[in-house]
Amino acid sequence: MDFTFTEDQLAFKEAISRFLMTEAPPEMLRDIWETEDGRSPELRRKMAEQGLTALSVPEEQGGLGMDDIAWSLLTQELGYYAIPDSMADTAYVAAGLLKSLPAGTHDRDDLLSRVAEGSIRLAIGHNINPLVADVHLADNILVEHQGEVHMVSREQAGYERNESIDSSRRLSKISVNPTAQSRIVDADVGSGIWAETLNRGALAVAGQSLGLAQRMLDLSVDYAIQRKQFGKPIGSFQAVKHKLADVVGGIEFAKPTLYRAAYALANNDPRSDLYVSHAKLACCDAASVAARHGIQVHGAMGYTWEADLQMFMKRAWALNASWGTRDFHRQRIADDILRDDADIGPRYTFGE
């Protein structure tokens, strides 16, 4: 079995990286954060023109028909550049939910087409998240209610804005009164769809966290080279090297868990819950270590507004509990591997 990415997948990742490097430098992100909405319609339009919103929409609805594996690459770039937009919520998580709806479901194809062209924002109200991102700009909100899937417009939902430690996060507590008119599918169908949605949301967080970890490592390495003490770059001191080596180790151990989880989701693996929770924990841990050691390398100045490190550090902190807390994901892992009949061992990883 070939575990490497294809040339097309790697070229895609590199193209997105070059695009975001140009269109979303840190100084631009600071300007976006300070606006009332905290979002840039121009950046969103450019991302749609690059095909990012069409990535996982089926070709029949004008999309590119790519899968979770492609998103495991893209979400890393969204994290690496700390993109202040909930595009992954619409183009990945919501698109995945809409694709899972039974064929012929009212407005399904139209919504997917609008996602592909970038003309709609969708917020996701899953019960695992007490706060919902970007409700203030959403055209529609997909809401879980006792396993059912409901959709309401922003005007039909009440919401109260909630401040976040990450200035780019625009979170709200929503209040929705589900009705028969707002219900898209019942609980018999919806419960499975919401389970997949939870996994895609957690995988999106894992990918962004891994990208954040890599960016914080790069910033710390650059600073360790430039900052001098006793006439030498601080990166030449063993204590600093050990800190940065710990970050590298965390990132390298987290990468395969992310890709394994993406593979599981893309192939409807019955143990997807296990792999996604493993990826979420490993990638968030890598980001946490990168933030902690990055601050130790930078010193107190790393917390200041002028330092880029604080932007990525705060995003990592804010995402840590999104789409499931650490306790939630640890419990899912325990429920799987501690079963009496658990399939444990190398031969179960990808099948015989």
Coordinates of C-alpha atoms in Angstrom, one line a residue, residues 3-294:
F3 CA 0.9 5.9 2.0
T4 CA 2.4 8.9 0.2
F5 CA 0.5 11.8 -1.2
T6 CA 0.2 12.1 -5.0
E7 CA 2.0 14.8 -6.9
D8 CA -1.3 16.5 -7.6
Q9 CA -2.2 16.6 -3.9
L10 CA 1.2 18.0 -3.0
A11 CA 1.0 20.6 -5.8
F12 CA -2.4 21.6 -4.6
K13 CA -1.1 22.1 -1.1
E14 CA 1.9 24.2 -2.4
A15 CA -0.4 26.3 -4.5
I16 CA -2.7 27.1 -1.6
S17 CA 0.3 28.0 0.6
R18 CA 1.6 30.4 -2.0
F19 CA -1.8 32.0 -2.4
L20 CA -2.3 32.5 1.4
M21 CA 1.2 33.7 1.9
T22 CA 0.5 36.6 -0.5
E23 CA -3.1 37.3 0.5
A24 CA -3.0 36.9 4.2
P25 CA 0.2 38.3 5.8
P26 CA 0.1 38.9 9.6
E27 CA -0.3 42.7 9.2
M28 CA -3.4 42.2 7.1
L29 CA -4.9 39.8 9.6
R30 CA -4.5 42.4 12.3
D31 CA -6.5 44.8 10.2
I32 CA -9.3 42.3 9.6
W33 CA -9.5 41.5 13.3
E34 CA -10.1 45.1 14.2
T35 CA -13.2 45.4 11.9
E36 CA -16.7 45.0 13.3
D37 CA -17.4 41.7 11.6
G38 CA -13.8 40.4 11.8
R39 CA -14.0 39.0 8.3
S40 CA -12.8 40.1 4.9
P41 CA -15.3 39.7 2.0
E42 CA -12.5 40.3 -0.4
L43 CA -10.4 37.4 1.0
R44 CA -13.4 35.2 1.0
R45 CA -14.1 36.0 -2.6
K46 CA -10.5 35.3 -3.6
M47 CA -10.6 31.9 -1.8
A48 CA -13.7 31.0 -3.7
E49 CA -12.0 32.0 -7.0
Q50 CA -9.2 29.6 -6.1
G51 CA -11.7 26.8 -5.8
L52 CA -11.4 26.3 -2.1
T53 CA -15.1 26.6 -1.4
A54 CA -15.8 24.0 -4.1
L55 CA -13.3 21.5 -2.9
S56 CA -15.6 18.8 -1.5
V57 CA -18.8 19.6 -3.3
P58 CA -19.7 16.9 -5.8
E59 CA -19.0 17.6 -9.5
E60 CA -22.8 17.4 -10.2
Q61 CA -23.3 20.6 -8.1
G62 CA -20.3 22.4 -9.7
G63 CA -17.6 21.3 -7.2
L64 CA -14.3 19.5 -7.4
G65 CA -15.5 16.3 -5.7
M66 CA -12.4 15.9 -3.5
D67 CA -12.4 14.1 -0.1
D68 CA -11.3 14.4 3.5
I69 CA -7.7 13.6 2.6
A70 CA -7.5 16.8 0.6
W71 CA -8.9 18.8 3.5
S72 CA -6.3 17.3 5.8
L73 CA -3.8 19.2 3.7
L74 CA -5.9 22.4 3.3
T75 CA -6.8 22.8 6.9
Q76 CA -3.1 22.8 7.8
E77 CA -2.6 25.8 5.5
L78 CA -5.6 27.5 7.0
G79 CA -4.0 27.0 10.4
Y80 CA -0.5 28.0 9.3
Y81 CA -1.7 31.3 8.1
A82 CA -4.3 31.8 10.8
I83 CA -7.0 32.6 8.3
P84 CA -9.7 34.7 10.0
D85 CA -12.7 33.0 8.3
S86 CA -14.8 30.0 9.1
M87 CA -14.6 28.8 5.5
A88 CA -13.9 25.2 6.6
D89 CA -17.2 25.2 8.5
T90 CA -19.1 26.0 5.3
A91 CA -17.0 24.3 2.6
Y92 CA -16.0 21.2 4.5
V93 CA -18.1 20.5 7.5
A94 CA -21.4 21.9 6.2
A95 CA -20.8 20.6 2.7
G96 CA -20.2 17.1 4.1
L97 CA -23.4 17.3 6.0
L98 CA -25.3 18.4 2.9
K99 CA -23.8 15.6 0.8
S100 CA -25.0 13.1 3.3
L101 CA -28.6 14.2 3.0
P102 CA -30.8 11.8 1.0
A103 CA -31.0 12.5 -2.7
G104 CA -34.0 14.7 -3.4
T105 CA -33.9 16.5 0.0
H106 CA -35.3 20.0 -0.5
D107 CA -32.7 22.6 -1.3
R108 CA -29.8 20.1 -1.0
D109 CA -28.4 20.5 -4.5
D110 CA -29.0 24.3 -4.6
L111 CA -27.2 24.8 -1.3
L112 CA -24.3 22.7 -2.5
S113 CA -24.0 24.7 -5.7
R114 CA -24.0 27.9 -3.7
V115 CA -21.3 26.5 -1.4
A116 CA -19.2 25.7 -4.4
E117 CA -19.5 29.1 -5.9
G118 CA -18.8 30.8 -2.5
S119 CA -22.1 32.7 -2.4
I120 CA -23.3 31.3 0.9
R121 CA -22.1 31.1 4.5
L122 CA -23.4 28.3 6.7
A123 CA -22.9 28.0 10.5
I124 CA -23.1 24.7 12.3
G125 CA -24.9 24.4 15.6
H126 CA -23.8 21.0 16.9
N127 CA -24.7 20.1 20.5
I128 CA -21.0 19.5 21.3
N129 CA -20.2 23.2 20.8
P130 CA -21.9 25.6 23.2
L131 CA -20.8 28.4 21.0
V132 CA -21.2 28.7 17.2
A133 CA -18.7 30.4 14.9
D134 CA -19.7 33.2 12.5
V135 CA -23.5 33.2 13.2
H136 CA -23.5 37.0 12.7
L137 CA -22.6 36.6 9.0
A138 CA -24.3 33.2 8.2
D139 CA -27.0 33.0 5.6
N140 CA -28.3 29.8 7.2
I141 CA -27.6 27.8 10.3
L142 CA -27.7 24.0 10.4
V143 CA -28.8 23.0 13.9
E144 CA -28.9 19.6 15.7
H145 CA -32.1 18.9 17.7
Q146 CA -32.5 15.5 19.3
G147 CA -30.7 13.9 16.3
E148 CA -32.7 15.8 13.7
V149 CA -31.2 18.2 11.2
H150 CA -32.8 21.6 11.1
M151 CA -32.0 24.7 9.0
V152 CA -33.0 28.2 9.9
S153 CA -32.0 31.6 8.6
R154 CA -29.9 34.0 10.8
E155 CA -33.1 36.1 11.2
Q156 CA -35.0 33.2 12.7
A157 CA -32.3 32.4 15.3
G158 CA -31.5 34.5 18.3
Y159 CA -27.9 34.8 19.1
E160 CA -25.7 36.5 21.7
R161 CA -22.1 37.4 20.9
N162 CA -19.4 35.9 23.1
E163 CA -15.8 37.2 23.3
S164 CA -12.9 34.9 22.7
I165 CA -9.3 35.1 23.7
D166 CA -8.6 34.8 19.9
S167 CA -9.6 38.1 18.3
S168 CA -10.3 36.3 15.0
R169 CA -13.0 34.0 16.5
R170 CA -16.5 35.4 16.2
L171 CA -18.5 33.2 18.5
S172 CA -22.2 33.3 19.6
K173 CA -24.6 31.5 21.8
I174 CA -27.6 30.7 19.7
S175 CA -31.3 30.0 20.6
V176 CA -33.4 28.2 18.0
N177 CA -37.0 27.0 18.2
P178 CA -37.0 23.9 15.9
T179 CA -40.3 23.3 14.0
A180 CA -41.6 20.8 11.5
Q181 CA -41.0 23.4 8.8
S182 CA -37.3 23.8 9.7
R183 CA -36.6 20.1 9.9
I184 CA -34.6 18.7 7.0
V185 CA -34.4 15.1 8.1
D186 CA -35.6 13.1 11.1
A187 CA -33.5 11.6 13.8
D188 CA -33.3 8.1 12.2
V189 CA -31.3 9.6 9.4
G190 CA -30.0 12.7 11.1
S191 CA -28.2 11.0 14.0
G192 CA -25.7 9.3 11.6
I193 CA -25.2 12.5 9.7
W194 CA -24.4 14.4 12.9
A195 CA -21.9 11.8 13.9
E196 CA -20.1 12.3 10.7
T197 CA -20.3 16.1 11.1
L198 CA -18.7 15.9 14.5
N199 CA -15.8 13.9 13.1
R200 CA -15.3 16.3 10.2
G201 CA -15.4 19.3 12.6
A202 CA -12.9 17.6 14.9
L203 CA -10.7 16.7 11.9
A204 CA -10.8 20.3 10.7
V205 CA -9.6 21.5 14.1
A206 CA -6.9 18.9 14.2
G207 CA -5.6 20.0 10.8
Q208 CA -5.6 23.7 11.7
S209 CA -3.9 22.9 15.0
L210 CA -1.1 21.0 13.2
G211 CA -0.6 24.0 10.9
L212 CA -0.5 26.4 13.8
A213 CA 2.1 24.2 15.5
Q214 CA 4.3 24.3 12.4
R215 CA 3.9 28.1 12.1
M216 CA 4.8 28.7 15.8
L217 CA 7.8 26.4 15.4
D218 CA 9.0 28.4 12.3
L219 CA 8.6 31.7 14.2
S220 CA 10.5 30.4 17.2
V221 CA 13.3 29.0 15.0
D222 CA 13.6 32.4 13.2
Y223 CA 13.7 34.2 16.5
A224 CA 16.3 31.8 18.0
I225 CA 18.5 32.5 15.0
Q226 CA 18.2 36.3 15.1
R227 CA 18.2 36.9 18.9
K228 CA 21.6 36.9 20.4
Q229 CA 23.0 36.7 24.0
F230 CA 26.6 36.6 25.0
G231 CA 27.5 37.2 21.4
K232 CA 25.8 34.1 20.1
P233 CA 22.3 33.3 18.6
I234 CA 20.2 31.8 21.4
G235 CA 19.4 28.9 19.1
S236 CA 22.9 27.7 19.6
F237 CA 22.2 27.0 23.3
Q238 CA 21.3 23.4 24.2
A239 CA 18.3 24.4 26.4
V240 CA 16.7 26.2 23.4
K241 CA 17.5 23.4 21.0
H242 CA 15.8 20.9 23.3
K243 CA 12.6 23.0 23.5
L244 CA 12.4 23.3 19.7
A245 CA 13.2 19.6 19.3
D246 CA 10.2 18.7 21.5
V247 CA 8.0 20.7 19.2
V248 CA 9.4 19.0 16.1
G249 CA 8.8 15.6 17.7
G250 CA 5.2 16.5 18.6
I251 CA 4.4 17.6 15.0
E252 CA 6.0 14.6 13.4
F253 CA 4.1 12.2 15.7
A254 CA 0.8 14.1 15.1
K255 CA 0.9 14.1 11.3
P256 CA 0.2 10.4 10.7
T257 CA -2.7 10.5 13.1
L258 CA -4.3 13.3 11.1
Y259 CA -3.8 11.5 7.8
R260 CA -5.0 8.2 9.2
A261 CA -8.2 9.9 10.5
A262 CA -8.8 11.6 7.1
Y263 CA -8.3 8.2 5.3
A264 CA -10.8 6.6 7.7
L265 CA -13.5 9.3 7.1
A266 CA -12.9 9.2 3.3
N267 CA -13.4 5.4 3.3
N268 CA -16.3 5.2 5.8
D269 CA -14.2 3.2 8.3
P270 CA -16.4 1.9 11.2
R271 CA -13.6 3.0 13.6
S272 CA -13.5 6.6 12.4
D273 CA -14.4 7.9 15.9
L274 CA -11.2 6.4 17.3
Y275 CA -8.9 7.7 14.6
V276 CA -10.5 11.2 14.6
S277 CA -10.2 11.5 18.4
H278 CA -6.6 10.3 18.3
A279 CA -5.8 13.0 15.7
K280 CA -7.6 15.7 17.6
L281 CA -5.7 15.0 20.8
A282 CA -2.3 14.6 19.1
C283 CA -2.6 17.7 16.9
C284 CA -3.9 19.9 19.7
D285 CA -1.1 18.6 22.0
A286 CA 1.4 19.5 19.3
A287 CA 0.0 23.0 19.1
S288 CA 0.0 23.4 22.8
V289 CA 3.6 22.4 23.2
A290 CA 4.6 24.7 20.2
A291 CA 2.8 27.6 22.0
R292 CA 4.4 26.9 25.4
H293 CA 7.9 26.5 24.1
G294 CA 7.5 29.3 21.6

